[in-house]
Amino acid sequence: MFYFRGCGRWVAASFTKQQFPLARLSSDSAAPRTPHFDVIVIGGGHAGTEAATAAARCGSRTLLLTHRVDTIGQMSCNPSFGGIGKGHLMREVDALDGLCSRICDQSGVHYKVLNRRKGPAVWGLRAQIDRKLYKQNMQKEILNTPLLTVQEGAVEDLILTEPEPEHTGKCRVSGVVLVDGSTVYAESVILTTGTFLRGMIVIGLEMHPAGRLGDHPSIGLAQTLEKLGFVVGRLKTGTPPRIAKDSINFSILNKQTPDNPSVPFSFTNETVWIKPEDQLPCYLTHTNPRVDEIVLKNLHLNSHVKETTRGPRYCPSIESKVLRFPNRLHQVWLEPEGMDSDLIYPQGLSVTLPAELQEKMITCIRGLEKAKVIQPGYGVQYDYLDPRQITPSLETHLVQRLFFAGQINGTTGYEEAAAQGVIAGINASLRVSRKPPFVVSRTEGYIGVLIDDLTTLGTSEPYRMFTSRVEFRLSLRPDNADIRLTLRGYKDAGCVSQQRYERACWMKSSLEEGISVLKFIEFSSSKWKNLIPEVSISTSRSLPVRALDVLKYEEVDMDSLAKAVPEPLKKYTKCRELAERLKIEATYESVLFHQLQEIKGVQQDEALQLPKDIDYLTIRDVSLSHEVREKLHFSRPQTIGAASRIPGVTPAAIINLLRFVKTTQQRQAAMNESPKTDQCLRDADRLQERQL
Amino acid sequence: MWRGLWTLAAQAARGPRRLCTRRSSGAPAPGSGATIFALSSGQGRCGIAVIRTSGPSSGHALRILTAARDLPPARHASLRLLSDPRSGEPLDRALVLWFPGPRSFTGEDCVEFHVHGGPAVVSGVLQALGSVPGLRPAEAGEFTRRAFANGKLNLTEVEGLADLIHAETEAQRRQALRQLDGELGHLCCGWAETLTKALAHVEAYIDFGEDDNLEEGVLEQADVEVRALEVALGAHLQDARRGQRLRSGAHVVVTGPPNAGKSSLGEGAGPSRKPVSIVSPEPGTTRDVLETPVDLAGFPVLLSDTAGLREGVGPVEQEGVRRARDRLEQADLILAMLDASDLASPSSCNFLATVVASVGAQSPSDSSQRLLLVLNKSDLLSRKGPGPRPDLPPHLLLSCLTGEGLDGLLEALRKELAAVCGDPSTGSPLLTRARHQHHLQGCLDALSHYKQSKDLALAAEALRVARGHLTQLTGGGGTEEILDIIFRDFCVGK
């Protein structure tokens, strides 16, 4: 087994397919032992890479299985990361020491924070990313991760064994079978197959099986999952054509410049790798009625649009935009694909028309009159598994130790995939070491909202993160993701480095100290007016005003406050990040107090665990309607809180469940109190058996 | 653990459309910190009404209403003059009892006000309590739940809790339906719709404003709508007279297939004997819902005579039938009336199979909606006959023509009404009105924060809270509803 340890490093040095050691080892090696890992991750996309590295960070010997090593870290669609809601997810992934934020800080070509004027709770960190750099940096990171081994191979089947009696599920996964018939064993398996499950690419009327342009789909695996009884659905998505950069007339288009200074994604970085003046611009153009005309005239040549497979309610393709919102000009952002890339990605032009019509349509657009399409846009249809079949730790109800993450659960977007990947990786590892699962609640992060929505409500369209999905949006901000998750990630999951943990601890105590100092400093409003003349403090009463309340005003920041009251405030301006975060805390202080109370209530409901092995369809002790039983049976909520969010589960049903939980707890407590009698009974049983 | 469940129960009580919604997006949480109040005595004619409060601000509320510095001695009845804290106007001379926690029913600080039973007094005291900061009307079963949370009830006593909550939420649901049927209901629904749309547009501006092209002026439009809403709400709250007529009393709805003699019964039952409905032998004479407040065996009753339930008739009568079905939903007690001589007809069978069977199918504890099956025109039955049909549920025989069986019916009605009115949560419009006012005021307060906020996330939060208050009255309120509007109104997404 020592052979595999640190294998990642070895692989890094040798980058060609033939040199991968594992496949040969399993067949050629004289040793009869088949390879055995703690965790196997299938898929090297955004969920897979995060899952594999998270499991390895938690201390599990991990194998990443992918069709092709050179596609690890591939950005198959848009050349950008982040955005509103998605940027929040990235900060949380980073708080758990995940990869994508750090890699983006090394690979971006245009950094811009969206929603700057709308309040720090909804700022959306976003960047255009150089595809090649991202892939390179990601592969470097992956291949240098201790305990992580990478192997090429397509998985055809799962190895299933008898279930562990103390857990629910009809069987347990203990490894995978590859296409060449070889087997690899593992304690946990994570599936992050993206759009590869029975993936089908559509251009015009042509359809051919593929997970991504140029890659084979996974069909055997899809059949295995279906045979096991997983409920499978079908979704569609699409990607725009790529245009030759030198065929575009940028001079007549609106230019968008990046932020100066750039804001990094990761808590560990103070700057990004590239100076603002070296970054690339984006350009804006619009569709026009001629585009509408071409789309509408050729609907009969467009099977992706005609298909009944559910697309999202929002508009992923130019066809759906034209159909649902006719006679409008739609934005098209021309985004760079990389520093030395000759391609431009026209965001907003996702299309599945036949290739020649795509070019015809594009040349109608201002600035693109002479545009050359290098790669046509295409649609992808793929299987996803109803996410109500997984727990909040992303383990499946049906198969023990099998985890799903990413698009397989019905989500869309790199960031949503990465977020699930981290959680699946952590939990697959914790499961091996028999530790309790690491679950992020709705009150703790966007990751929690994402997973709770999926596992309790399911989804019928590709699920995308929005800030409006988040009840506690003012508390779950991009700036405080480290306070919310890094400390827990370190203590409960072990996925966070010592250095990051210490930094988060320092930040937490500095913030707390700063806030209490700001609360402590009180002057009359007239004195404040003298100290900071530029702010007009409106107060009807003659009560003293706290420094924290002064900091709420738009015109005031920690610098101006520290100028007015140097002692003791000056020291809080030394760290830029701390000063900015104190300002944000002050902005939301009044609302956060109320929100905190509400959060506590929700957390109490979440703390009430429902028994995992409860059979809702047959249980007699709880009076529940048939409809409620079916709903609970399918979603298998883990807590009273989650049960209460399932539509159709009535308050009376919740009270009944609660009573059931309480009675069960009491019974268990009684059992624990009298272990001796219990033991006596068991001994008596055994005695009887022997006599028989 | 209880806060979330309270919210749930409250949501169920809110509206008929979605019994269990997702967590509403930001209504102020009825946390254990809040102090609740409710009318605890039953409805109907009574000399004394008891109003209870529970929670940390109970003592404060008592001092404010009695304008006293000190609290009365614990667990002793004392006579006090209650006055409205806002106007100083005297409300009533009442007995007050102060139960400091934990030695109280709920384990929290509790106060009981024993006031004179007139609706004006009760309403005045409820509104006065509602104006005290930190106090809000209790949700269904909330006193009991607090008692449980504080260990004042044991587990076996809680077994009844689910039933209780179900019954109370059902009763409140029917009450809410009745209220929403009126002018105020239409207003509330309209306001909630406006607010949801405004919020959806602000949310769209936050989530998609920069990446996608929203139309110009989305935010400005929302601002205008919110300001108009604020004016409307303010005006409504100022003008208390516009508060709708209180439809007090138990709601008894007479229903049945056409020409069973429903309207004739209405004539006979009301002691006033003034003609209520036009009575004729022609089926389908009654087409609208006719409401009469009557005093039945000492209970205030709102008697509704409805159109006979049948399909496939003219549009006017169909509308009458639709209204009749709506009213049936809201009823506390259903008087199901059939023609005893015509039980085999399709309309009778259909009625038995749908209305009677569906109410009868509910277990008695499952819902507090009750039903009395009455077979009219018993005079047409042959004397010797074995009775109408052996498979009928328990029923009463009556002849509106001869008056035979009327006394039996009145006695049965008295029993049912005693059960309905004994439950204080049933149709207590005074409490409902206090709740309305509380949430409308809360909504208005939140809207003022919207105006003040420069930070759009904070502004949206204010709208979320405001909407939370309105959806407490109208139901609905999930995140999906917002997303639906966003995707309907805007072309967004990557």
mmCIF file of N, CA and C in Angstrom, chain A residues 599-692:
data_model
loop_
_atom_site.group_PDB
_atom_site.id
_atom_site.type_symbol
_atom_site.label_atom_id
_atom_site.label_comp_id
_atom_site.label_asym_id
_atom_site.label_seq_id
_atom_site.Cartn_x
_atom_site.Cartn_y
_atom_site.Cartn_z
ATOM 1 N N ILE A 599 -32.420 33.125 13.769
ATOM 2 C CA ILE A 599 -31.487 32.053 13.429
ATOM 3 C C ILE A 599 -31.423 31.029 14.561
ATOM 4 N N LYS A 600 -31.420 31.528 15.785
ATOM 5 C CA LYS A 600 -31.354 30.607 16.930
ATOM 6 C C LYS A 600 -32.559 29.681 16.945
ATOM 7 N N GLY A 601 -33.727 30.258 16.642
ATOM 8 C CA GLY A 601 -34.934 29.448 16.613
ATOM 9 C C GLY A 601 -34.834 28.343 15.578
ATOM 10 N N VAL A 602 -34.374 28.708 14.383
ATOM 11 C CA VAL A 602 -34.237 27.728 13.311
ATOM 12 C C VAL A 602 -33.229 26.652 13.711
ATOM 13 N N GLN A 603 -32.140 27.089 14.322
ATOM 14 C CA GLN A 603 -31.114 26.123 14.712
ATOM 15 C C GLN A 603 -31.628 25.136 15.742
ATOM 16 N N GLN A 604 -32.533 25.627 16.600
ATOM 17 C CA GLN A 604 -33.085 24.697 17.588
ATOM 18 C C GLN A 604 -33.916 23.618 16.909
ATOM 19 N N ASP A 605 -34.690 24.025 15.893
ATOM 20 C CA ASP A 605 -35.457 23.031 15.144
ATOM 21 C C ASP A 605 -34.526 22.060 14.423
ATOM 22 N N GLU A 606 -33.399 22.601 13.914
ATOM 23 C CA GLU A 606 -32.452 21.759 13.189
ATOM 24 C C GLU A 606 -31.776 20.766 14.134
ATOM 25 N N ALA A 607 -31.709 21.134 15.394
ATOM 26 C CA ALA A 607 -31.025 20.261 16.340
ATOM 27 C C ALA A 607 -31.878 19.046 16.704
ATOM 28 N N LEU A 608 -33.167 19.106 16.387
ATOM 29 C CA LEU A 608 -34.042 17.980 16.703
ATOM 30 C C LEU A 608 -33.955 16.943 15.594
ATOM 31 N N GLN A 609 -33.148 15.940 15.803
ATOM 32 C CA GLN A 609 -32.900 14.935 14.773
ATOM 33 C C GLN A 609 -34.051 13.931 14.699
ATOM 34 N N LEU A 610 -34.443 13.614 13.488
ATOM 35 C CA LEU A 610 -35.412 12.530 13.308
ATOM 36 C C LEU A 610 -34.634 11.222 13.187
ATOM 37 N N PRO A 611 -35.159 10.138 13.729
ATOM 38 C CA PRO A 611 -34.436 8.870 13.621
ATOM 39 C C PRO A 611 -34.238 8.505 12.146
ATOM 40 N N LYS A 612 -33.024 8.019 11.814
ATOM 41 C CA LYS A 612 -32.720 7.766 10.405
ATOM 42 C C LYS A 612 -33.472 6.552 9.861
ATOM 43 N N ASP A 613 -33.750 5.601 10.733
ATOM 44 C CA ASP A 613 -34.316 4.347 10.230
ATOM 45 C C ASP A 613 -35.841 4.331 10.283
ATOM 46 N N ILE A 614 -36.444 5.479 10.548
ATOM 47 C CA ILE A 614 -37.891 5.540 10.686
ATOM 48 C C ILE A 614 -38.549 5.194 9.339
ATOM 49 N N ASP A 615 -39.523 4.281 9.365
ATOM 50 C CA ASP A 615 -40.216 3.922 8.132
ATOM 51 C C ASP A 615 -41.567 4.629 8.120
ATOM 52 N N TYR A 616 -41.617 5.735 7.392
ATOM 53 C CA TYR A 616 -42.795 6.592 7.455
ATOM 54 C C TYR A 616 -44.048 5.903 6.926
ATOM 55 N N LEU A 617 -43.868 4.931 6.016
ATOM 56 C CA LEU A 617 -45.044 4.336 5.404
ATOM 57 C C LEU A 617 -45.761 3.391 6.354
ATOM 58 N N THR A 618 -45.027 2.802 7.278
ATOM 59 C CA THR A 618 -45.674 1.793 8.121
ATOM 60 C C THR A 618 -45.766 2.187 9.599
ATOM 61 N N ILE A 619 -45.045 3.219 9.992
ATOM 62 C CA ILE A 619 -44.963 3.510 11.422
ATOM 63 C C ILE A 619 -46.359 3.767 12.005
ATOM 64 N N ARG A 620 -46.600 3.159 13.147
ATOM 65 C CA ARG A 620 -47.948 3.237 13.725
ATOM 66 C C ARG A 620 -48.045 4.296 14.810
ATOM 67 N N ASP A 621 -46.907 4.546 15.511
ATOM 68 C CA ASP A 621 -46.950 5.428 16.686
ATOM 69 C C ASP A 621 -47.254 6.874 16.331
ATOM 70 N N VAL A 622 -47.102 7.217 15.066
ATOM 71 C CA VAL A 622 -47.322 8.604 14.681
ATOM 72 C C VAL A 622 -48.542 8.665 13.797
ATOM 73 N N SER A 623 -49.456 9.592 14.144
ATOM 74 C CA SER A 623 -50.632 9.695 13.295
ATOM 75 C C SER A 623 -50.336 10.698 12.188
ATOM 76 N N LEU A 624 -50.198 10.190 10.965
ATOM 77 C CA LEU A 624 -49.863 11.036 9.822
ATOM 78 C C LEU A 624 -50.757 10.654 8.657
ATOM 79 N N SER A 625 -51.094 11.632 7.853
ATOM 80 C CA SER A 625 -51.919 11.327 6.683
ATOM 81 C C SER A 625 -51.052 10.587 5.659
ATOM 82 N N HIS A 626 -51.725 9.920 4.748
ATOM 83 C CA HIS A 626 -50.989 9.139 3.752
ATOM 84 C C HIS A 626 -50.092 10.029 2.911
ATOM 85 N N GLU A 627 -50.621 11.204 2.568
ATOM 86 C CA GLU A 627 -49.885 12.140 1.728
ATOM 87 C C GLU A 627 -48.586 12.579 2.417
ATOM 88 N N VAL A 628 -48.729 12.920 3.698
ATOM 89 C CA VAL A 628 -47.554 13.360 4.460
ATOM 90 C C VAL A 628 -46.548 12.229 4.574
ATOM 91 N N ARG A 629 -47.048 11.021 4.808
ATOM 92 C CA ARG A 629 -46.146 9.866 4.902
ATOM 93 C C ARG A 629 -45.309 9.710 3.641
ATOM 94 N N GLU A 630 -45.988 9.799 2.489
ATOM 95 C CA GLU A 630 -45.265 9.623 1.216
ATOM 96 C C GLU A 630 -44.195 10.673 1.053
ATOM 97 N N LYS A 631 -44.551 11.914 1.403
ATOM 98 C CA LYS A 631 -43.593 13.005 1.243
ATOM 99 C C LYS A 631 -42.381 12.793 2.138
ATOM 100 N N LEU A 632 -42.650 12.413 3.376
ATOM 101 C CA LEU A 632 -41.542 12.198 4.317
ATOM 102 C C LEU A 632 -40.704 11.001 3.880
ATOM 103 N N HIS A 633 -41.388 9.994 3.345
ATOM 104 C CA HIS A 633 -40.688 8.789 2.923
ATOM 105 C C HIS A 633 -39.714 9.110 1.802
ATOM 106 N N PHE A 634 -40.153 9.960 0.877
ATOM 107 C CA PHE A 634 -39.298 10.247 -0.264
ATOM 108 C C PHE A 634 -38.132 11.166 0.102
ATOM 109 N N SER A 635 -38.413 12.196 0.870
ATOM 110 C CA SER A 635 -37.357 13.175 1.162
ATOM 111 C C SER A 635 -36.479 12.766 2.336
ATOM 112 N N ARG A 636 -36.994 11.945 3.224
ATOM 113 C CA ARG A 636 -36.278 11.516 4.407
ATOM 114 C C ARG A 636 -35.556 12.677 5.096
ATOM 115 N N PRO A 637 -36.302 13.659 5.599
ATOM 116 C CA PRO A 637 -35.654 14.785 6.280
ATOM 117 C C PRO A 637 -34.908 14.303 7.515
ATOM 118 N N GLN A 638 -33.792 14.967 7.792
ATOM 119 C CA GLN A 638 -32.968 14.538 8.918
ATOM 120 C C GLN A 638 -33.379 15.202 10.225
ATOM 121 N N THR A 639 -34.008 16.363 10.094
ATOM 122 C CA THR A 639 -34.358 17.102 11.312
ATOM 123 C C THR A 639 -35.800 17.582 11.215
ATOM 124 N N ILE A 640 -36.329 17.974 12.379
ATOM 125 C CA ILE A 640 -37.668 18.552 12.415
ATOM 126 C C ILE A 640 -37.713 19.797 11.536
ATOM 127 N N GLY A 641 -36.632 20.569 11.566
ATOM 128 C CA GLY A 641 -36.576 21.789 10.764
ATOM 129 C C GLY A 641 -36.729 21.487 9.287
ATOM 130 N N ALA A 642 -35.996 20.476 8.807
ATOM 131 C CA ALA A 642 -36.067 20.134 7.389
ATOM 132 C C ALA A 642 -37.458 19.601 7.049
ATOM 133 N N ALA A 643 -38.024 18.794 7.939
ATOM 134 C CA ALA A 643 -39.363 18.249 7.686
ATOM 135 C C ALA A 643 -40.363 19.386 7.530
ATOM 136 N N SER A 644 -40.202 20.430 8.345
ATOM 137 C CA SER A 644 -41.172 21.513 8.308
ATOM 138 C C SER A 644 -41.084 22.313 7.017
ATOM 139 N N ARG A 645 -39.987 22.180 6.279
ATOM 140 C CA ARG A 645 -39.864 22.937 5.038
ATOM 141 C C ARG A 645 -40.413 22.187 3.835
ATOM 142 N N ILE A 646 -40.776 20.927 4.017
ATOM 143 C CA ILE A 646 -41.321 20.171 2.884
ATOM 144 C C ILE A 646 -42.759 20.607 2.662
ATOM 145 N N PRO A 647 -43.079 21.084 1.448
ATOM 146 C CA PRO A 647 -44.449 21.548 1.222
ATOM 147 C C PRO A 647 -45.440 20.419 1.460
ATOM 148 N N GLY A 648 -46.520 20.719 2.154
ATOM 149 C CA GLY A 648 -47.546 19.718 2.380
ATOM 150 C C GLY A 648 -47.430 18.996 3.708
ATOM 151 N N VAL A 649 -46.321 19.175 4.408
ATOM 152 C CA VAL A 649 -46.198 18.583 5.740
ATOM 153 C C VAL A 649 -46.772 19.593 6.730
ATOM 154 N N THR A 650 -47.896 19.221 7.347
ATOM 155 C CA THR A 650 -48.656 20.184 8.132
ATOM 156 C C THR A 650 -48.063 20.393 9.519
ATOM 157 N N PRO A 651 -48.400 21.502 10.165
ATOM 158 C CA PRO A 651 -47.923 21.746 11.525
ATOM 159 C C PRO A 651 -48.318 20.620 12.475
ATOM 160 N N ALA A 652 -49.538 20.103 12.291
ATOM 161 C CA ALA A 652 -49.972 19.031 13.181
ATOM 162 C C ALA A 652 -49.086 17.799 12.988
ATOM 163 N N ALA A 653 -48.710 17.535 11.743
ATOM 164 C CA ALA A 653 -47.817 16.402 11.475
ATOM 165 C C ALA A 653 -46.475 16.628 12.149
ATOM 166 N N ILE A 654 -46.015 17.862 12.137
ATOM 167 C CA ILE A 654 -44.730 18.179 12.761
ATOM 168 C C ILE A 654 -44.794 17.930 14.264
ATOM 169 N N ILE A 655 -45.898 18.357 14.869
ATOM 170 C CA ILE A 655 -46.051 18.146 16.312
ATOM 171 C C ILE A 655 -46.061 16.648 16.610
ATOM 172 N N ASN A 656 -46.748 15.891 15.758
ATOM 173 C CA ASN A 656 -46.777 14.447 15.950
ATOM 174 C C ASN A 656 -45.388 13.836 15.840
ATOM 175 N N LEU A 657 -44.632 14.308 14.860
ATOM 176 C CA LEU A 657 -43.266 13.823 14.690
ATOM 177 C C LEU A 657 -42.438 14.172 15.909
ATOM 178 N N LEU A 658 -42.641 15.402 16.375
ATOM 179 C CA LEU A 658 -41.883 15.881 17.528
ATOM 180 C C LEU A 658 -42.147 15.009 18.750
ATOM 181 N N ARG A 659 -43.419 14.695 18.941
ATOM 182 C CA ARG A 659 -43.775 13.852 20.073
ATOM 183 C C ARG A 659 -43.091 12.491 19.939
ATOM 184 N N PHE A 660 -43.088 11.994 18.704
ATOM 185 C CA PHE A 660 -42.458 10.704 18.449
ATOM 186 C C PHE A 660 -40.964 10.764 18.793
ATOM 187 N N VAL A 661 -40.319 11.851 18.359
ATOM 188 C CA VAL A 661 -38.889 12.005 18.631
ATOM 189 C C VAL A 661 -38.637 12.034 20.130
ATOM 190 N N LYS A 662 -39.476 12.818 20.829
ATOM 191 C CA LYS A 662 -39.299 12.960 22.281
ATOM 192 C C LYS A 662 -39.478 11.615 22.989
ATOM 193 N N THR A 663 -40.488 10.889 22.573
ATOM 194 C CA THR A 663 -40.724 9.590 23.210
ATOM 195 C C THR A 663 -39.545 8.657 22.947
ATOM 196 N N THR A 664 -39.074 8.672 21.697
ATOM 197 C CA THR A 664 -37.939 7.811 21.357
ATOM 198 C C THR A 664 -36.731 8.181 22.204
ATOM 199 N N GLN A 665 -36.501 9.497 22.318
ATOM 200 C CA GLN A 665 -35.356 9.947 23.113
ATOM 201 C C GLN A 665 -35.474 9.476 24.554
ATOM 202 N N GLN A 666 -36.695 9.615 25.093
ATOM 203 C CA GLN A 666 -36.892 9.203 26.475
ATOM 204 C C GLN A 666 -36.614 7.710 26.641
ATOM 205 N N ARG A 667 -37.107 6.950 25.654
ATOM 206 C CA ARG A 667 -36.924 5.507 25.729
ATOM 207 C C ARG A 667 -35.430 5.174 25.688
ATOM 208 N N GLN A 668 -34.727 5.889 24.792
ATOM 209 C CA GLN A 668 -33.293 5.626 24.689
ATOM 210 C C GLN A 668 -32.568 6.017 25.963
ATOM 211 N N ALA A 669 -32.978 7.175 26.519
ATOM 212 C CA ALA A 669 -32.354 7.625 27.754
ATOM 213 C C ALA A 669 -32.563 6.587 28.848
ATOM 214 N N ALA A 670 -33.778 6.044 28.881
ATOM 215 C CA ALA A 670 -34.083 5.028 29.882
ATOM 216 C C ALA A 670 -33.215 3.795 29.672
ATOM 217 N N MET A 671 -33.007 3.453 28.407
ATOM 218 C CA MET A 671 -32.171 2.293 28.090
ATOM 219 C C MET A 671 -30.743 2.521 28.555
ATOM 220 N N ASN A 672 -30.257 3.746 28.291
ATOM 221 C CA ASN A 672 -28.880 4.033 28.666
ATOM 222 C C ASN A 672 -28.683 4.019 30.170
ATOM 223 N N GLU A 673 -29.740 4.422 30.867
ATOM 224 C CA GLU A 673 -29.623 4.461 32.322
ATOM 225 C C GLU A 673 -29.502 3.067 32.909
ATOM 226 N N SER A 674 -30.080 2.111 32.219
ATOM 227 C CA SER A 674 -30.031 0.767 32.785
ATOM 228 C C SER A 674 -29.306 -0.199 31.859
ATOM 229 N N PRO A 675 -28.057 0.102 31.577
ATOM 230 C CA PRO A 675 -27.340 -0.793 30.668
ATOM 231 C C PRO A 675 -27.139 -2.167 31.282
ATOM 232 N N LYS A 676 -27.099 -2.183 32.608
ATOM 233 C CA LYS A 676 -26.827 -3.469 33.265
ATOM 234 C C LYS A 676 -27.969 -4.441 33.046
ATOM 235 N N THR A 677 -29.186 -3.948 33.275
ATOM 236 C CA THR A 677 -30.329 -4.832 33.068
ATOM 237 C C THR A 677 -30.364 -5.290 31.624
ATOM 238 N N ASP A 678 -30.008 -4.317 30.756
ATOM 239 C CA ASP A 678 -29.973 -4.646 29.351
ATOM 240 C C ASP A 678 -29.016 -5.800 29.075
ATOM 241 N N GLN A 679 -27.846 -5.644 29.636
ATOM 242 C CA GLN A 679 -26.821 -6.659 29.461
ATOM 243 C C GLN A 679 -27.322 -7.995 30.000
ATOM 244 N N CYS A 680 -27.962 -7.937 31.189
ATOM 245 C CA CYS A 680 -28.492 -9.163 31.795
ATOM 246 C C CYS A 680 -29.453 -9.855 30.845
ATOM 247 N N LEU A 681 -30.354 -9.011 30.234
ATOM 248 C CA LEU A 681 -31.341 -9.591 29.327
ATOM 249 C C LEU A 681 -30.660 -10.275 28.157
ATOM 250 N N ARG A 682 -29.641 -9.559 27.636
ATOM 251 C CA ARG A 682 -28.966 -10.119 26.470
ATOM 252 C C ARG A 682 -28.273 -11.438 26.848
ATOM 253 N N ASP A 683 -27.649 -11.414 28.020
ATOM 254 C CA ASP A 683 -26.986 -12.634 28.486
ATOM 255 C C ASP A 683 -28.000 -13.768 28.617
ATOM 256 N N ALA A 684 -29.156 -13.401 29.152
ATOM 257 C CA ALA A 684 -30.198 -14.411 29.323
ATOM 258 C C ALA A 684 -30.600 -14.996 27.981
ATOM 259 N N ASP A 685 -30.719 -14.067 26.974
ATOM 260 C CA ASP A 685 -31.066 -14.528 25.626
ATOM 261 C C ASP A 685 -30.038 -15.532 25.121
ATOM 262 N N ARG A 686 -28.789 -15.146 25.325
ATOM 263 C CA ARG A 686 -27.722 -15.988 24.799
ATOM 264 C C ARG A 686 -27.747 -17.369 25.469
ATOM 265 N N LEU A 687 -28.006 -17.321 26.745
ATOM 266 C CA LEU A 687 -28.082 -18.560 27.502
ATOM 267 C C LEU A 687 -29.167 -19.468 26.934
ATOM 268 N N GLN A 688 -30.293 -18.828 26.676
ATOM 269 C CA GLN A 688 -31.408 -19.586 26.115
ATOM 270 C C GLN A 688 -31.032 -20.200 24.773
ATOM 271 N N GLU A 689 -30.381 -19.382 23.942
ATOM 272 C CA GLU A 689 -29.995 -19.872 22.632
ATOM 273 C C GLU A 689 -29.130 -21.128 22.762
ATOM 274 N N ARG A 690 -28.199 -21.032 23.693
ATOM 275 C CA ARG A 690 -27.264 -22.152 23.836
ATOM 276 C C ARG A 690 -28.033 -23.406 24.269
ATOM 277 N N GLN A 691 -28.971 -23.180 25.176
ATOM 278 C CA GLN A 691 -29.734 -24.337 25.635
ATOM 279 C C GLN A 691 -30.520 -24.978 24.492
ATOM 280 N N LEU A 692 -31.005 -24.114 23.593
ATOM 281 C CA LEU A 692 -31.766 -24.643 22.458
ATOM 282 C C LEU A 692 -30.836 -25.427 21.553
#
